[in-house]
Coordinates of C-alpha atoms in Angstrom, one line a residue:
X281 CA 0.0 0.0 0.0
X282 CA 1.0 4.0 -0.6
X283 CA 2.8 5.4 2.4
X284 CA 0.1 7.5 2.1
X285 CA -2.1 5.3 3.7
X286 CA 0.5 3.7 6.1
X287 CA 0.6 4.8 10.0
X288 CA 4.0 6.8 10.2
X289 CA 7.2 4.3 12.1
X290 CA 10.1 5.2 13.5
X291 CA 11.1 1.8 11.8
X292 CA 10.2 -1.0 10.2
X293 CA 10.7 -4.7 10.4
X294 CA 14.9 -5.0 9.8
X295 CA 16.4 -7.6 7.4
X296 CA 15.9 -11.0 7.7
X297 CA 18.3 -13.0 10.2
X298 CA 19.5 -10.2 11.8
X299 CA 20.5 -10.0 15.9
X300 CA 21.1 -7.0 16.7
X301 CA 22.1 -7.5 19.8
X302 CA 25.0 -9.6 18.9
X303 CA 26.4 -6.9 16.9
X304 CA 26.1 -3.7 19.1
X305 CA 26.3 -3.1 22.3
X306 CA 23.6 -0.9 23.9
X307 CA 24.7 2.8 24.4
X308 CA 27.1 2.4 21.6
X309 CA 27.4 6.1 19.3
X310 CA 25.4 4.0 16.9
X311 CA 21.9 5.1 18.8
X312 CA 23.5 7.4 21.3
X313 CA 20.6 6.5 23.5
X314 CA 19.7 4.6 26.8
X315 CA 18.3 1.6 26.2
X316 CA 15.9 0.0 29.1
X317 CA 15.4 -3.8 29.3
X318 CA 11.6 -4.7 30.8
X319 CA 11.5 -5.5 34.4
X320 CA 7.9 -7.6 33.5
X321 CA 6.7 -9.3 30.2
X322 CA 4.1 -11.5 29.8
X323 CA 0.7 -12.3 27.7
X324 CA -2.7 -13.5 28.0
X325 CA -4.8 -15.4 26.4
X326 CA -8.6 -15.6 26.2
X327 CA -8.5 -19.1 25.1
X328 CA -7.2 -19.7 28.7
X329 CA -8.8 -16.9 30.8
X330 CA -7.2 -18.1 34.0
X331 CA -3.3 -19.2 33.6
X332 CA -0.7 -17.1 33.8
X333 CA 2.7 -16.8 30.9
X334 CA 4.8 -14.9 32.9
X335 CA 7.9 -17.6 32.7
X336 CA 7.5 -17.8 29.0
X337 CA 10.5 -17.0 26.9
X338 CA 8.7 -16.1 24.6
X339 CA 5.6 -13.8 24.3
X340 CA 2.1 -13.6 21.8
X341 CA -0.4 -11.5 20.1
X342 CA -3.4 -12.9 18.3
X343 CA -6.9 -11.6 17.1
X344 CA -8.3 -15.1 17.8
X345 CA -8.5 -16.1 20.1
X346 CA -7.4 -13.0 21.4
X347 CA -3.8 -12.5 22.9
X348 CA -2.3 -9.5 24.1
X349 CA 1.6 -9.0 25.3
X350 CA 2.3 -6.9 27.8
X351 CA 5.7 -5.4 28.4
X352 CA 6.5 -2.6 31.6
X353 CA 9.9 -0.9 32.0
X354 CA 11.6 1.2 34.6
X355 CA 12.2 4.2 32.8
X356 CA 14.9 6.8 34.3
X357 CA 16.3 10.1 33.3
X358 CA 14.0 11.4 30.8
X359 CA 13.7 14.5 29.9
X360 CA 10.4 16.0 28.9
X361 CA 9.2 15.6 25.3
X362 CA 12.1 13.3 24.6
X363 CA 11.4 10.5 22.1
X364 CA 11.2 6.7 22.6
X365 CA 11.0 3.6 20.6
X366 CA 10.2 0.1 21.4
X367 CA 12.1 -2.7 19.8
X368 CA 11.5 -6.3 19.9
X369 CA 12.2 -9.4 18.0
X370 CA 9.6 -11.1 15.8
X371 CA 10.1 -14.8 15.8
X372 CA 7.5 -15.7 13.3
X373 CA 5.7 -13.7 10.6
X374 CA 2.4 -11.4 10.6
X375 CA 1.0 -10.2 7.7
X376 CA -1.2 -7.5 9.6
X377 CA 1.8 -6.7 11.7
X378 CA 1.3 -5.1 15.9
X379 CA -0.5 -2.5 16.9
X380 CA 1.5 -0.6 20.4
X381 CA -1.2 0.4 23.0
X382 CA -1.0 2.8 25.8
X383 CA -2.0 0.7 29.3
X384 CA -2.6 3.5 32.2
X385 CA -2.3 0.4 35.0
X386 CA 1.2 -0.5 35.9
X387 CA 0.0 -2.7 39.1
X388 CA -0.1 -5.7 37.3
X389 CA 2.5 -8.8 38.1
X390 CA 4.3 -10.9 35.8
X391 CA 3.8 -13.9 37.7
X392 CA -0.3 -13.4 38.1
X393 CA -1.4 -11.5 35.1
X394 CA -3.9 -13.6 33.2
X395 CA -6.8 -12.6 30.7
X396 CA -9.1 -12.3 33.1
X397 CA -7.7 -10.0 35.6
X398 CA -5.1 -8.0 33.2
X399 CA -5.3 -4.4 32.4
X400 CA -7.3 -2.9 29.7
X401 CA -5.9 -1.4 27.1
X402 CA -5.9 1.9 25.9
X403 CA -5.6 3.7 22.5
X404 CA -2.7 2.6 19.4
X405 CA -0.1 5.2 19.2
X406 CA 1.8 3.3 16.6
X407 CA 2.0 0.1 13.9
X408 CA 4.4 -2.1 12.5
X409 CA 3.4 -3.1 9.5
X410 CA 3.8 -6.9 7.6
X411 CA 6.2 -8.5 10.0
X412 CA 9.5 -11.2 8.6
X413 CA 10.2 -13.6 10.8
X414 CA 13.5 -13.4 12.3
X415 CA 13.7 -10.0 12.5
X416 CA 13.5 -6.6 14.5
X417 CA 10.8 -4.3 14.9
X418 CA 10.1 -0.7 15.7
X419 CA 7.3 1.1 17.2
X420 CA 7.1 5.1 17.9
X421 CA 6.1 5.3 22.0
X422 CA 7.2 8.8 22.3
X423 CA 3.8 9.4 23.6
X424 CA 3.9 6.8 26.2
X425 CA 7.2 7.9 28.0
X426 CA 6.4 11.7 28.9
X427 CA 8.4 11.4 32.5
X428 CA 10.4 9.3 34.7
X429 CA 8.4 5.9 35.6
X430 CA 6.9 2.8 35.3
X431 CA 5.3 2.2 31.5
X432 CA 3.4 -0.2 30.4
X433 CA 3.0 -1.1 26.4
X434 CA 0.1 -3.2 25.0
X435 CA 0.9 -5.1 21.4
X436 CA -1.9 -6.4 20.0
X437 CA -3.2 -7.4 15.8
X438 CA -6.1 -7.9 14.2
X439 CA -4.0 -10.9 12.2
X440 CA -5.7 -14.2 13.6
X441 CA -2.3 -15.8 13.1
X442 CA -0.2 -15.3 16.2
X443 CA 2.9 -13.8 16.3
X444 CA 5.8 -14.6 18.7
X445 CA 8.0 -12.4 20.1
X446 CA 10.7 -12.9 22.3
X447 CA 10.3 -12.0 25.5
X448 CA 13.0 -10.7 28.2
X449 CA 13.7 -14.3 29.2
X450 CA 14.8 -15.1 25.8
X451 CA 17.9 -13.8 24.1
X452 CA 16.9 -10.6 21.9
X453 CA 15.1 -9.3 24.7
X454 CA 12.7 -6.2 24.2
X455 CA 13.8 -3.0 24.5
X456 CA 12.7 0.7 24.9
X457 CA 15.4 3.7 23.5
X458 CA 15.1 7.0 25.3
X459 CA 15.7 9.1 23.5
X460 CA 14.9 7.7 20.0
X461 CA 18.3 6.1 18.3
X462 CA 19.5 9.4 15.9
X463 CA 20.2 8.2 12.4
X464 CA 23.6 7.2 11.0
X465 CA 22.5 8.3 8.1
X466 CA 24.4 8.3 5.6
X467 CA 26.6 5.2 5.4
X468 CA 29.2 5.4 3.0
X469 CA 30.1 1.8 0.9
X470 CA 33.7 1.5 0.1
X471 CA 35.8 -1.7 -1.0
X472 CA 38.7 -2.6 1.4
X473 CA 41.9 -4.9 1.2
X474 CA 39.9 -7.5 2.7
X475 CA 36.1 -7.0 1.7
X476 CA 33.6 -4.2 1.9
X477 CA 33.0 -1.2 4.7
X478 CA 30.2 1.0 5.3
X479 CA 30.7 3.7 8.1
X480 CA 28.1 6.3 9.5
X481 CA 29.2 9.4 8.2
X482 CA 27.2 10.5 11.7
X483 CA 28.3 8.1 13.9
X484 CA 31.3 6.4 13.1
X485 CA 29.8 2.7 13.3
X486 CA 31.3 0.6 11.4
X487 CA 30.7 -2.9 9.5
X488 CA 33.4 -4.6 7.4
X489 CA 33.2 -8.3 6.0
X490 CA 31.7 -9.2 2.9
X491 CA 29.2 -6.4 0.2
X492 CA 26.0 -8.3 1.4
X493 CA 26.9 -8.3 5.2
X494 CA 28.0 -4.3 5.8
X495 CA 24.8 -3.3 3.3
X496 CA 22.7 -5.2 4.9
X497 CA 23.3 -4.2 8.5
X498 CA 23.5 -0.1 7.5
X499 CA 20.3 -0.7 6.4
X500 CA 19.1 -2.4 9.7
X501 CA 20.6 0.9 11.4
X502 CA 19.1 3.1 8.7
X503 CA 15.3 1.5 8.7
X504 CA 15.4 1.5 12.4
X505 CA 15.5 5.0 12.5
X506 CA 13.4 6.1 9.8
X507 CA 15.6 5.9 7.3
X508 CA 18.3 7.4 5.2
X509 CA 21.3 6.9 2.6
X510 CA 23.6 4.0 1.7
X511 CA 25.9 5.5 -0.4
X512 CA 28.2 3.5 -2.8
X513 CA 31.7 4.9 -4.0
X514 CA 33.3 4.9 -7.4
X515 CA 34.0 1.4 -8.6
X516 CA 32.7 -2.2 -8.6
X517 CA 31.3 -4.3 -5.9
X518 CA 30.7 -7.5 -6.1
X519 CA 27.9 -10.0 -4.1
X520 CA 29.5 -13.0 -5.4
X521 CA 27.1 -15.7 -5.4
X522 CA 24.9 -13.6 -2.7
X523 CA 22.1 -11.0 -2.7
X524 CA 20.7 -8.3 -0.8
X525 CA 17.7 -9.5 1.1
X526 CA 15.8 -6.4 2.0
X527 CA 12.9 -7.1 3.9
X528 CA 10.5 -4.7 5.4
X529 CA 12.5 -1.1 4.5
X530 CA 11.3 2.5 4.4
X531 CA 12.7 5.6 3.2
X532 CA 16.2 4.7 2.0
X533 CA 17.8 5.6 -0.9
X534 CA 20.4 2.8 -2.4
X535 CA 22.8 5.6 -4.2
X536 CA 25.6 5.4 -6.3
X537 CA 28.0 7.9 -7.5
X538 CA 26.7 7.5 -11.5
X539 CA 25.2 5.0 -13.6
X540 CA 28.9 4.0 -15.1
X541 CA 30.6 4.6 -12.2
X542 CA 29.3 2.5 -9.6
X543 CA 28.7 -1.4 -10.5
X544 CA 26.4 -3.6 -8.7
X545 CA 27.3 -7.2 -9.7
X546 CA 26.5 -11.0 -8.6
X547 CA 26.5 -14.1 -10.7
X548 CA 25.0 -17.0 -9.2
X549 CA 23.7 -20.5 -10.5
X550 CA 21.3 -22.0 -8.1
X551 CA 18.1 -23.1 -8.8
X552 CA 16.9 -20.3 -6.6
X553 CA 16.1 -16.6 -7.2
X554 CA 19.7 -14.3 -6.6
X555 CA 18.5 -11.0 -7.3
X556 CA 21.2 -8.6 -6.5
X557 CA 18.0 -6.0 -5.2
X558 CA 15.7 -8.5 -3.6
X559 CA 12.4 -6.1 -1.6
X560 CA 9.7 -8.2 -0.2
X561 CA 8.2 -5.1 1.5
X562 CA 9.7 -1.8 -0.1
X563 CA 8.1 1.4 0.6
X564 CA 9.7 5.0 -0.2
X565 CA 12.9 3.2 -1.7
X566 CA 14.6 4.9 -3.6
X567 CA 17.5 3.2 -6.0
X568 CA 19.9 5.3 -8.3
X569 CA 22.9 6.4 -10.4
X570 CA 24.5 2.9 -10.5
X571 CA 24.6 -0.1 -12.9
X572 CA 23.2 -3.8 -12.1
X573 CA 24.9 -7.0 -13.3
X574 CA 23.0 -10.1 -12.2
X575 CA 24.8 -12.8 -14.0
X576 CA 23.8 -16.7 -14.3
X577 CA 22.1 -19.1 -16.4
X578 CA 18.9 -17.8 -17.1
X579 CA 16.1 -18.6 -14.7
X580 CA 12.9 -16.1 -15.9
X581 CA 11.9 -15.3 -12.0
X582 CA 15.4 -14.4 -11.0
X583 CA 15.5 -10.6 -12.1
X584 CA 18.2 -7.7 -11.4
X585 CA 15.9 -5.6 -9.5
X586 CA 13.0 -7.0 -7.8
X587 CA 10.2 -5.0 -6.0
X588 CA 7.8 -7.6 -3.9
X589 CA 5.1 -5.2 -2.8
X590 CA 6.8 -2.4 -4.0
X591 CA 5.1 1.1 -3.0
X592 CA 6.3 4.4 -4.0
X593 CA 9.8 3.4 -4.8
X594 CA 11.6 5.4 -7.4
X595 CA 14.3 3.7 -9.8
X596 CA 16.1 6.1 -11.5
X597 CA 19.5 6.9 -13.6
X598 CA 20.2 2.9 -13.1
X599 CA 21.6 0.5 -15.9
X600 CA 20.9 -2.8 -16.0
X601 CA 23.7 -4.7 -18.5
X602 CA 22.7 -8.7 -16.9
X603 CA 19.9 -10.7 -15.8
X604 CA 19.1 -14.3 -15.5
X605 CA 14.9 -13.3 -16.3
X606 CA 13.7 -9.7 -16.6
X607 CA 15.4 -6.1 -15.6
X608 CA 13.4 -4.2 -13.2
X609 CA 10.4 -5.7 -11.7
X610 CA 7.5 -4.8 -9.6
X611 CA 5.1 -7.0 -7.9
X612 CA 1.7 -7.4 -5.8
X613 CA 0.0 -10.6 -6.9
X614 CA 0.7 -12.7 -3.2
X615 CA -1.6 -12.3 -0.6
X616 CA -2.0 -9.3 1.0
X617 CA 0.5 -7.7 -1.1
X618 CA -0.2 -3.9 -2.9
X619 CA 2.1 -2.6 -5.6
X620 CA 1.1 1.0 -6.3
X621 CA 2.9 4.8 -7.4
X622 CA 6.4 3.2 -8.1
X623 CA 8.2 5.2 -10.6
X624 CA 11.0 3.9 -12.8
X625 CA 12.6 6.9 -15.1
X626 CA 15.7 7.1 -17.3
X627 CA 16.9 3.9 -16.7
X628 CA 18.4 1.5 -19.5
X629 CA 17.9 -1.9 -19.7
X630 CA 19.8 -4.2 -22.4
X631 CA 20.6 -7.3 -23.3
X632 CA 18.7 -9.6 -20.2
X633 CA 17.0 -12.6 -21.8
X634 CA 13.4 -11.7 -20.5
X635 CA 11.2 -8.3 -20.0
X636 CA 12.6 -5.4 -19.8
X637 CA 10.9 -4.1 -17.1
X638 CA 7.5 -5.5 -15.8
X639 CA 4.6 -4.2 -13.9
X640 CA 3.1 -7.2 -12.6
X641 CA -0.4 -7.1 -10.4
X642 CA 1.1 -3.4 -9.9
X643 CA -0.5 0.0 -10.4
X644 CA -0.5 3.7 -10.5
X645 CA 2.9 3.2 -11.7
X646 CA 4.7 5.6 -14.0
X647 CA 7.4 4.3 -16.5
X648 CA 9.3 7.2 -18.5
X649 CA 12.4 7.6 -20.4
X650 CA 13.8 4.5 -20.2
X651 CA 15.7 3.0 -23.1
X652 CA 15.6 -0.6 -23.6
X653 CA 17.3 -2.5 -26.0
X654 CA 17.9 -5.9 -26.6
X655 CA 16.0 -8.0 -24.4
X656 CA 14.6 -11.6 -25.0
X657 CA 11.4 -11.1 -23.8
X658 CA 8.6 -8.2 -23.7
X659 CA 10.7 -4.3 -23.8
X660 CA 7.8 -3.2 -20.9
X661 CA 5.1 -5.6 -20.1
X662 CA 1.9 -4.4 -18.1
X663 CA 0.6 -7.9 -17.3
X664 CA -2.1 -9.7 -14.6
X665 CA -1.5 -12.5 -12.0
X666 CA -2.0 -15.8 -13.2
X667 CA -5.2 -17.9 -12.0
X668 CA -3.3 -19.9 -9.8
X669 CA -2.0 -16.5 -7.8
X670 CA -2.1 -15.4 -4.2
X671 CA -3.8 -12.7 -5.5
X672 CA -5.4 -14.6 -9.2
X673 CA -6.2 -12.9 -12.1
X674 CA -5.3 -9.6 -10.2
X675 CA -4.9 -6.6 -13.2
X676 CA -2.8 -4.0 -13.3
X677 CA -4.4 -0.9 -13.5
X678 CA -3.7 3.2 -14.4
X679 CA -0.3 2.6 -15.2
X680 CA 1.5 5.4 -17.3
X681 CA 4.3 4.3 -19.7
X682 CA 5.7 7.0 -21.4
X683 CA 8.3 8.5 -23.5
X684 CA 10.5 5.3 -23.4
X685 CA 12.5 3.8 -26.4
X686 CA 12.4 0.4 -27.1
X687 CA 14.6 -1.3 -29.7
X688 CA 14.7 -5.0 -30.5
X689 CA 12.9 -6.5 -27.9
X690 CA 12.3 -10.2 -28.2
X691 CA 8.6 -10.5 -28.5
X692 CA 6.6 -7.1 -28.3
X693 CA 8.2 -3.7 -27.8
X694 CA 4.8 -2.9 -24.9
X695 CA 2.8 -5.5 -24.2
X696 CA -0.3 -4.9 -21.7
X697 CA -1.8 -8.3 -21.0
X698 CA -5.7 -8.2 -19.0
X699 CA -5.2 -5.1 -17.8
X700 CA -7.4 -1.9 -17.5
X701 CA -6.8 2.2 -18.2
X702 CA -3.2 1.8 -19.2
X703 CA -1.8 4.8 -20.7
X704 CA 0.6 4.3 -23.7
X705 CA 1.9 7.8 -25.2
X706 CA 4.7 9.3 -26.5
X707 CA 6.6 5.9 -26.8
X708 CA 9.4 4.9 -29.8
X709 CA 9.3 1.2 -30.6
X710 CA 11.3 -0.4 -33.4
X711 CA 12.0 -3.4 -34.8
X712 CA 10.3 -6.0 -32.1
X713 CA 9.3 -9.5 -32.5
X714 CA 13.6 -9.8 -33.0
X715 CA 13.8 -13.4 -31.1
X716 CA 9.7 -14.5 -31.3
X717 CA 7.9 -14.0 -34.4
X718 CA 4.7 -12.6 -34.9
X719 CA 5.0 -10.0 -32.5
X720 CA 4.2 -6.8 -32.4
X721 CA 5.5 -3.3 -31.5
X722 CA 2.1 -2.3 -29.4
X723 CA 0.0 -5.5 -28.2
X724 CA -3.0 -5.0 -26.3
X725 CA -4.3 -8.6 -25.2
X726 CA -6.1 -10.6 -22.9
X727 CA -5.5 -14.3 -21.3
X728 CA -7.5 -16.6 -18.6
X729 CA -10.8 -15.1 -20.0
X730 CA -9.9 -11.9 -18.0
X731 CA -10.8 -8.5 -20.2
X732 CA -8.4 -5.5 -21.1
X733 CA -10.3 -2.6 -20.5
X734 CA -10.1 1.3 -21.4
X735 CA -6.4 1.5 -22.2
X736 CA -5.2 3.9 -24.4
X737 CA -2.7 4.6 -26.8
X738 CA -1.4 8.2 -27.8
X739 CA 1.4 9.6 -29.9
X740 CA 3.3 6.5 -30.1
X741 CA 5.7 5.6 -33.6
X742 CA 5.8 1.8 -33.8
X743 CA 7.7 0.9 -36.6
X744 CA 10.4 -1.7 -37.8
X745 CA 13.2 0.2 -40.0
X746 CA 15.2 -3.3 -40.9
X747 CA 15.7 -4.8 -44.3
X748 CA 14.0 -7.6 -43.4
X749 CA 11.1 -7.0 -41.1
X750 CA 10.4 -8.4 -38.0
X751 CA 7.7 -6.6 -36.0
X752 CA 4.1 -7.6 -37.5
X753 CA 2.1 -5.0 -36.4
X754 CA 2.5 -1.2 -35.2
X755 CA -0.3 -1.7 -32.6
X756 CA -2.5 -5.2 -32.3
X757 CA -5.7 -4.9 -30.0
X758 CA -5.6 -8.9 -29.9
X759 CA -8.8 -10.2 -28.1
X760 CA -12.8 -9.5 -28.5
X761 CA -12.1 -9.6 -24.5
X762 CA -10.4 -5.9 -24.6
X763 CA -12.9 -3.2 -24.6
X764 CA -13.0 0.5 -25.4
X765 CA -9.4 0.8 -26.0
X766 CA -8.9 4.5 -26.9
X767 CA -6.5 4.6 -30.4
X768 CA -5.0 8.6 -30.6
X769 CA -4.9 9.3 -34.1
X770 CA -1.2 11.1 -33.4
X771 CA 0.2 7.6 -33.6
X772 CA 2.8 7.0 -36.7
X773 CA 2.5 3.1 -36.9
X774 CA 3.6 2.2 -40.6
X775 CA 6.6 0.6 -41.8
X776 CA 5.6 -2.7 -40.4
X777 CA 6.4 -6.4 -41.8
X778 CA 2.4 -7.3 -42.2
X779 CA 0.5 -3.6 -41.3
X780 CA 0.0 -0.2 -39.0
X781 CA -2.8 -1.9 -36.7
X782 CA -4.6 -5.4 -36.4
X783 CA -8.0 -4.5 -34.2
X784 CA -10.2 -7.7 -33.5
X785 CA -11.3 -5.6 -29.8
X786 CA -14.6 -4.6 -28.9
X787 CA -15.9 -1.2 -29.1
X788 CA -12.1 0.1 -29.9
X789 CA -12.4 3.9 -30.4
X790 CA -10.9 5.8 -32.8
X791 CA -11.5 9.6 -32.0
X792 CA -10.9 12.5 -35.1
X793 CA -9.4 10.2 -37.4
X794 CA -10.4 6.8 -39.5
X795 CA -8.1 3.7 -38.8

């Protein structure tokens, strides 16, 4: 979903596998904070109104049967208005993620709090978000923590799949910052003798071993915090085999010094995806000036950059030169997943043996001066979920792909596949259908028995200047099952191997000008 529509975090869930705890010590300049342990923990359960948790090492929320944790700390020299969040570790996933409660009634004990006699709970101040499992999670208390004290933080969801966190017995213990951790941003990304470093250009903390470890943990610090900038140098760094698993991340920018100065590369071969960019939960991101090599043998689901429930991310100034499937890809089909105002602009894509860029179950996306060159499958596909989906048949809607030059692509130069008010315009397309004949420069289609509705095409030259002609038509409306598609008479589509446009759609209108 937008983060429009998202409650504002101090953080969000950090990257998968991460402790923390193992790699900082509280109070280091890293959050330049105090960081308070509880002195109770403990949930309840309405499926056992009478028995008490307290020992647990772990602790539970659940919408049903309901569960509630409860948490209290000790909290000492705090000055007024100071800010505070509360971390804790998510042992299993939650797609609805917690909600943090104020409780007014710190009497309650550890060791006899049960459903039936615990506190109630009082108004969210914060939420999480989708939780990973095996990872941390922040939450905004500042308004819990006005003054020295005992407090007392509800977590509850409305997911009726529990979550477990770990609890103060456990190892990753809870804890509450006061102040809030300040951000390191930026962290600056710099080969060494022996592997990578990225340092706090705030804070001095630093992480050295190999590209995927020091990235991965500045962006723990970063999301943690709200935020902020992982800045690559001059040069090229390289994964190896590995990838960046970035899991639950808002508001950082992935930067590097120029599209052909800083290279991004891995090359893997396992029957697995190895996308160097890997987001299952990506939300303000923001990736630029630097090229992507993902190299391997080809596997079509194992792109360069991949957006799972991608949401106002912008990709721009980036090259992508290698892919074992498609360039740049965004994604909402799985359950519960939203894919919605990304933005990809003056990117290049060439040579990777699928799309060049696809929008898939994704909208309210805008695609714009890219060139793409080269590619063995569609240059920028708009395409549905498939039937068997989280999500099936799910369309992609009010996309905007504009301005964008395509050359050579594999099968069509845009294909939009089952989806409704896509707006084509201003696009050059050449010479498509170079690896898969009977393509077409500007196909507008349907598949599963699912319709194409409203789309429109504007101001678009779709035309194949070879000696010997590939691409079969300038624009083909392909299927009775795409209605009203809107055809701008300012489109130049001649010059193609069989003819300008093939239109078996329904109701296809043609406005101020004859086809």
């Amino acid at each position: 979903m937008s983060r429009t529509h998202r409650r504002a975090t101090v953080g969000r869930a950090a990257l998968v596998a991460l402790l923390v705890a193992a790699t900082l010590t509280i109070g280091e300049p890293a959050h330049a904070a105090s960081a308070f342990i509880p002195v109770a923990d403990t949930f309840v359960t309405s499926a056992d109104p009478g028995t008490n948790f307290g020992s647990k090492v772990y602790l539970k929320a659940d919408a049903s049967p309901r569960q509630v944790t409860y948490l209290r700390f000790d909290v000492q020299g705090v000055e007024p208005g100071t800010s505070a969040v509360l971390r804790f570790y998510a042992e299993s996933s939650l797609r609805a993620g917690v909600e943090a409660h104020q409780v007014n009634d710190n009497g309650w004990g550890e060791a006899t709090v049960t459903y039936t006699n615990a506190p109630a709970v009082g108004a969210a101040v914060d939420a999480s978000g989708p939780i990973s499992a095996g990872t941390w999670v922040s939450l905004n208390v500042s308004a819990m923590v006005p003054d020295d004290g005992p407090v007392t933080i509800a977590l509850t969801t409305t997911d009726d799949t529990a979550v477990r966190i770990t609890s103060r017995e456990g190892t990753n213990k809870p804890q509450l910052f006061v102040p809030a951790p300040s951000s390191p941003s930026p962290f600056v990304v710099t080969a060494t003798s022996g592997g990578y470093q990225a340092v706090s250009q705030t804070s001095g903390q630093t992480y050295a071993g190999s590209l995927k470890f020091v990235v991965e943990r500045a962006v723990s610090d970063l999301n943690e915090t709200g935020g902020g900038t992982v800045q690559f140098a001059a040069g090229v760094f390289d994964l190896g085999a590995e990838y960046f698993k970035l899991v639950q991340i808002t508001n950082i920018a992935f930067a590097g010094t120029g599209v052909d100065e800083t290279v991004i590369r891995n090359y893997s071969s396992t029957a697995s995806d190895t996308e160097p960019f890997n987001f299952t939960g990506a939300y303000g991101v923001t990736v630029r000036d630097l090229t992507v090599s993902a190299g391997g043998p080809t596997r079509s689901t194992s792109d360069a950059l991949d957006f799972d429930e991608g949401n106002d991310v912008l990709v721009e100034r980036v090259k992508v030169t290698a892919a074992r499937g498609r360039g740049i890809v965004f994604d909402g089909k799985n359950a519960d997943w939203t894919s919605t105002g990304n933005t990809v602009r003056d990117c290049v894509v060439v040579g990777v043996p699928g799309d060049g860029i696809e929008l898939l179950a994704s909208s309210g996306d805008t695609i714009t001066g890219c060139r793409i060159t080269d590619v063995g499958g569609h240059g920028i596909q708009i395409n549905k979920s498939s039937p068997t989906a989280d999500q099936p048949n799910k369309k992609a809607t009010r996309n905007l792909v504009t301005g964008n030059t395509i050359t050579q692509a594999g099968q069509d130069g845009i294909n939009v596949t089952s989806g409704d008010d896509n707006e084509i315009t201003g696009n050059t397309i050449t010479d498509s259908s170079d690896d898969t004949s009977g393509r077409d420069g500007i196909r507008i289609t349907s598949t599963d028995a699912v319709s194409c509705d409203g789309n429109r095409v504007w101001g678009n030259l779709a035309t194949d200047d070879q000696t010997t002609r590939t691409q079969k038509y300038g624009l083909n409306i392909a299927s009775t099952l795409c209605h009203s598609t809107v055809v701008g008479p300012d489109n130049v589509l001649t010059g193609n191997l069989v003819g300008p446009i093939r239109d078996v759609g329904t109701g296809t209108i043609y406005p101020s000008a004859s086809r």
